[in-house]
Short mmCIF file of C-alpha atoms in Angstrom, two decimals:
data_model
loop_
_atom_site.label_atom_id
_atom_site.label_comp_id
_atom_site.label_asym_id
_atom_site.label_seq_id
_atom_site.Cartn_x
_atom_site.Cartn_y
_atom_site.Cartn_z
CA UNK O 3 23.31 -6.27 12.37
CA UNK O 4 21.21 -9.03 14.31
CA UNK O 5 22.47 -12.34 13.18
CA UNK O 6 19.43 -15.10 13.62
CA UNK O 7 20.02 -17.81 11.26
CA UNK O 8 23.78 -18.28 10.46
CA UNK O 9 23.19 -18.47 6.88
CA UNK O 10 24.55 -17.32 3.65
CA UNK O 11 21.01 -17.54 1.80
CA UNK O 12 19.81 -14.53 0.56
CA UNK O 13 16.34 -15.14 1.89
CA UNK O 14 17.55 -15.57 5.47
CA UNK O 15 19.27 -12.27 5.14
CA UNK O 16 16.25 -10.61 3.86
CA UNK O 17 14.52 -12.19 6.89
CA UNK O 18 17.20 -10.44 9.51
CA UNK O 19 16.61 -7.19 7.58
CA UNK O 20 12.63 -6.79 7.47
CA UNK O 21 12.04 -10.02 9.54
CA UNK O 22 10.87 -8.56 12.64
CA UNK O 23 7.18 -7.99 13.62
CA UNK O 24 5.81 -4.80 11.85
CA UNK O 25 9.33 -4.03 9.77
CA UNK O 26 7.74 -4.75 6.72
CA UNK O 27 4.72 -3.24 7.18
CA UNK O 28 6.66 -0.06 7.84
CA UNK O 29 8.56 -0.50 4.56
CA UNK O 30 4.91 -0.68 2.58
CA UNK O 31 3.53 2.31 4.40
CA UNK O 32 6.35 4.29 2.84
CA UNK O 33 6.14 2.80 -0.58
CA UNK O 34 4.35 6.11 -1.77
CA UNK O 35 6.98 8.58 -0.17
CA UNK O 36 7.88 10.44 2.65
CA UNK O 37 5.59 9.91 5.87
CA UNK O 38 5.69 11.93 9.16
CA UNK O 39 5.90 9.48 12.63
CA UNK O 40 2.50 10.20 13.35
CA UNK O 41 1.03 9.34 10.08
CA UNK O 42 3.16 6.00 10.12
CA UNK O 43 1.51 5.08 13.56
CA UNK O 44 -1.98 6.00 12.50
CA UNK O 45 -1.85 3.75 9.77
CA UNK O 46 -0.42 0.75 11.24
CA UNK O 47 -3.57 -0.40 13.23
CA UNK O 48 -2.30 -1.68 16.71
CA UNK O 49 1.41 -0.75 16.55
CA UNK O 50 2.82 1.16 19.53
CA UNK O 51 5.00 4.40 19.53
CA UNK O 52 8.02 2.41 21.32
CA UNK O 53 8.12 -0.51 18.49
CA UNK O 54 7.50 1.90 15.65
CA UNK O 55 10.97 3.78 16.93
CA UNK O 56 12.49 0.58 17.37
CA UNK O 57 11.59 -0.58 13.72
CA UNK O 58 12.08 2.72 12.31
CA UNK O 59 15.74 2.79 13.84
CA UNK O 60 16.47 -0.81 12.59
CA UNK O 61 15.41 -0.05 9.10
CA UNK O 62 17.70 2.99 9.39
CA UNK O 63 20.90 0.96 10.60
CA UNK O 64 20.05 -1.29 7.46
CA UNK O 65 19.90 1.49 5.07
CA UNK O 66 16.55 1.07 4.02
CA UNK O 67 14.73 4.07 5.76
CA UNK O 68 16.49 7.45 6.08
CA UNK O 69 15.16 10.49 8.24
CA UNK O 70 15.28 13.82 6.82
CA UNK O 71 13.69 17.38 7.40
CA UNK O 72 11.51 18.82 4.76
CA UNK O 73 12.26 22.12 3.45
CA UNK O 74 9.95 25.25 4.55
CA UNK O 75 7.37 25.82 5.01
CA UNK O 76 6.64 22.18 6.31
CA UNK O 77 10.25 22.01 8.40
CA UNK O 78 8.68 18.32 9.81
CA UNK O 79 11.10 15.23 10.38
CA UNK O 80 9.89 12.60 7.81
CA UNK O 81 10.79 9.05 7.41
CA UNK O 82 11.65 7.74 3.77
CA UNK O 83 12.85 4.78 1.89
CA UNK O 84 16.08 4.89 0.02
CA UNK O 85 16.46 3.82 -3.43
CA UNK O 86 17.96 0.28 -2.38
CA UNK O 87 14.33 0.41 -0.06
CA UNK O 88 12.19 1.28 -2.90
CA UNK O 89 13.50 -1.78 -4.92
CA UNK O 90 11.58 -4.14 -1.98
CA UNK O 91 8.21 -3.29 -4.04
CA UNK O 92 8.63 -6.33 -6.46
CA UNK O 93 9.03 -8.36 -3.42
CA UNK O 94 6.30 -7.06 -1.24
CA UNK O 95 3.96 -7.55 -4.53
CA UNK O 96 5.16 -11.02 -4.99
CA UNK O 97 4.83 -11.81 -1.27
CA UNK O 98 1.33 -10.78 -1.15
CA UNK O 99 0.06 -12.13 -4.65
CA UNK O 100 1.46 -15.78 -2.97
CA UNK O 101 -0.39 -15.04 0.15
CA UNK O 102 -3.69 -14.06 -1.29
CA UNK O 103 -3.77 -17.60 -2.69
CA UNK O 104 -4.44 -19.13 0.67
CA UNK O 105 -8.06 -20.09 1.93
CA UNK O 106 -7.29 -18.27 4.98
CA UNK O 107 -6.77 -14.91 3.65
CA UNK O 108 -9.57 -12.62 4.90
CA UNK O 109 -9.79 -9.44 2.67
CA UNK O 110 -12.70 -8.21 4.90
CA UNK O 111 -9.88 -7.12 7.35
CA UNK O 112 -8.66 -3.40 7.92
CA UNK O 113 -6.14 -2.05 5.41
CA UNK O 114 -4.54 1.36 5.03
CA UNK O 115 -4.91 3.58 1.90
CA UNK O 116 -1.37 2.49 1.22
CA UNK O 117 -2.12 -1.04 1.57
CA UNK O 118 -5.26 -0.39 -0.70
CA UNK O 119 -3.12 1.43 -3.36
CA UNK O 120 -0.23 -1.21 -3.29
CA UNK O 121 -2.78 -3.74 -3.87
CA UNK O 122 -3.92 -2.34 -7.25
CA UNK O 123 -0.18 -2.25 -8.39
CA UNK O 124 0.04 -5.76 -7.47
CA UNK O 125 -3.21 -7.37 -8.86
CA UNK O 126 -4.10 -5.21 -11.72
CA UNK O 127 -5.03 -6.96 -14.92
CA UNK O 128 -4.70 -3.97 -17.48
CA UNK O 129 -7.52 -2.99 -20.07
CA UNK O 130 -8.05 0.49 -19.95
CA UNK O 131 -6.59 3.85 -20.23
CA UNK O 132 -7.89 6.60 -17.66
CA UNK O 133 -6.83 8.68 -14.83
CA UNK O 134 -8.24 7.62 -11.44
CA UNK O 135 -8.29 9.77 -8.11
CA UNK O 136 -8.63 8.80 -4.56
CA UNK O 137 -9.44 10.79 -1.42
CA UNK O 138 -9.19 8.33 1.18
CA UNK O 139 -10.25 9.85 4.52
CA UNK O 140 -7.57 12.62 4.06
CA UNK O 141 -4.98 10.84 1.89
CA UNK O 142 -5.04 11.75 -2.05
CA UNK O 143 -3.85 9.33 -4.72
CA UNK O 144 -4.12 9.47 -8.43
CA UNK O 145 -3.33 6.34 -10.51
CA UNK O 146 -2.62 6.37 -14.21
CA UNK O 147 -3.61 3.38 -15.96
CA UNK O 148 -2.58 1.86 -19.15
CA UNK O 149 -3.92 -1.28 -21.18
CA UNK O 150 -0.73 -2.88 -19.46
CA UNK O 151 0.22 -1.37 -16.14
CA UNK O 152 -0.85 1.33 -13.59
CA UNK O 153 1.52 3.99 -11.93
CA UNK O 154 0.16 5.56 -8.66
CA UNK O 155 1.59 8.37 -6.89
CA UNK O 156 0.29 10.13 -3.62
CA UNK O 157 -1.04 13.35 -4.80
CA UNK O 158 -4.51 15.21 -4.73
CA UNK O 159 -6.52 14.42 -7.45
CA UNK O 160 -7.39 17.08 -9.89
CA UNK O 161 -8.19 16.92 -13.44
CA UNK O 162 -8.95 12.86 -13.41
CA UNK O 163 -11.77 11.04 -15.13
CA UNK O 164 -13.26 9.84 -12.00
CA UNK O 165 -12.65 10.30 -8.60
CA UNK O 166 -13.56 7.54 -5.50
CA UNK O 167 -13.79 9.12 -2.19
CA UNK O 168 -14.75 6.88 1.07
CA UNK O 169 -12.23 4.56 3.06
CA UNK O 170 -10.01 2.41 2.16
CA UNK O 171 -12.26 -0.49 3.37
CA UNK O 172 -15.38 0.80 1.73
CA UNK O 173 -13.41 0.64 -1.88
CA UNK O 174 -11.74 -2.60 -1.14
CA UNK O 175 -15.53 -3.74 -0.55
CA UNK O 176 -16.16 -2.75 -4.38
CA UNK O 177 -13.10 -4.11 -5.73
CA UNK O 178 -12.52 -7.01 -4.07
CA UNK O 179 -15.42 -7.96 -2.22
CA UNK O 180 -17.82 -7.58 -5.01
CA UNK O 181 -20.09 -4.94 -3.24
CA UNK O 182 -22.10 -2.74 -6.13
CA UNK O 183 -21.00 0.74 -6.29
CA UNK O 184 -24.72 1.89 -6.09
CA UNK O 185 -25.41 0.33 -2.64
CA UNK O 186 -21.94 2.07 -1.50
CA UNK O 187 -23.23 5.44 -2.61
CA UNK O 188 -26.84 4.64 -1.30
CA UNK O 189 -25.12 3.86 2.41
CA UNK O 190 -22.98 6.81 1.88
CA UNK O 191 -19.51 4.88 2.31
CA UNK O 192 -18.55 6.25 -1.25
CA UNK O 193 -18.75 9.41 -3.19
CA UNK O 194 -18.11 9.08 -6.92
CA UNK O 195 -17.17 12.09 -9.02
CA UNK O 196 -16.63 11.87 -12.89
CA UNK O 197 -17.54 9.12 -15.17
CA UNK O 198 -19.73 6.57 -13.97
CA UNK O 199 -19.31 3.83 -16.60
CA UNK O 200 -15.41 4.09 -16.21
CA UNK O 201 -15.54 3.65 -12.63
CA UNK O 202 -17.56 0.35 -12.95
CA UNK O 203 -15.02 -0.66 -15.23
CA UNK O 204 -12.13 0.10 -12.95
CA UNK O 205 -13.19 -1.58 -10.22
CA UNK O 206 -13.32 -4.86 -12.06
CA UNK O 207 -9.66 -4.67 -12.97
CA UNK O 208 -8.27 -6.50 -9.64
CA UNK O 209 -9.01 -10.01 -9.82
CA UNK O 210 -7.67 -12.00 -6.76
CA UNK O 211 -5.48 -15.03 -7.90
CA UNK O 212 -7.21 -18.54 -7.53
CA UNK O 213 -7.30 -20.15 -4.33
CA UNK O 214 -4.59 -22.86 -3.66
CA UNK O 215 -5.66 -26.21 -2.90
CA UNK O 216 -4.60 -27.19 0.51
CA UNK O 217 -4.47 -30.91 0.10
#
């Protein structure tokens, strides 16, 4: 294990585990289950194959990620978080919630489907009971919302109350940018199936935290 800080603080050790560039985002992309190498690379805009290989190897060595072969008929190698790796979700959500309070945070930058879904688990304010489906450029997710929390899994949406289909950026522009659903539909950026009223209510349940005073 590489030692950067010579410091017994748990925060310092956390940086040694996942502090290298891209490492924490690799963990984020695995938060909804195993992924193939190519899928991981496609979801991390700008990462090279060599760097991704290095980060996965480091995370494996640290006990955060494992590599395994799926059973037939898939029979492909995937990377997956260990049980301890999955425990990092609360830390990632807390860090994201804290960082979005910065006036420099730009919610219009590109984001992956996993990043969008994790942001929903981070920012959900509660208030409805529904099952929401998402088709995000080939990736499917199902969100089960209750009055107090939202559980999201990677799955094809079936028997849901409403389904959002489009790019992660298009959905984010509605939820976090205030873009009207109708405008996104008219432009072809969004396809909506199911309960329109529920969709209108759902996108209002993820308020970003108030920006901090930098003075």
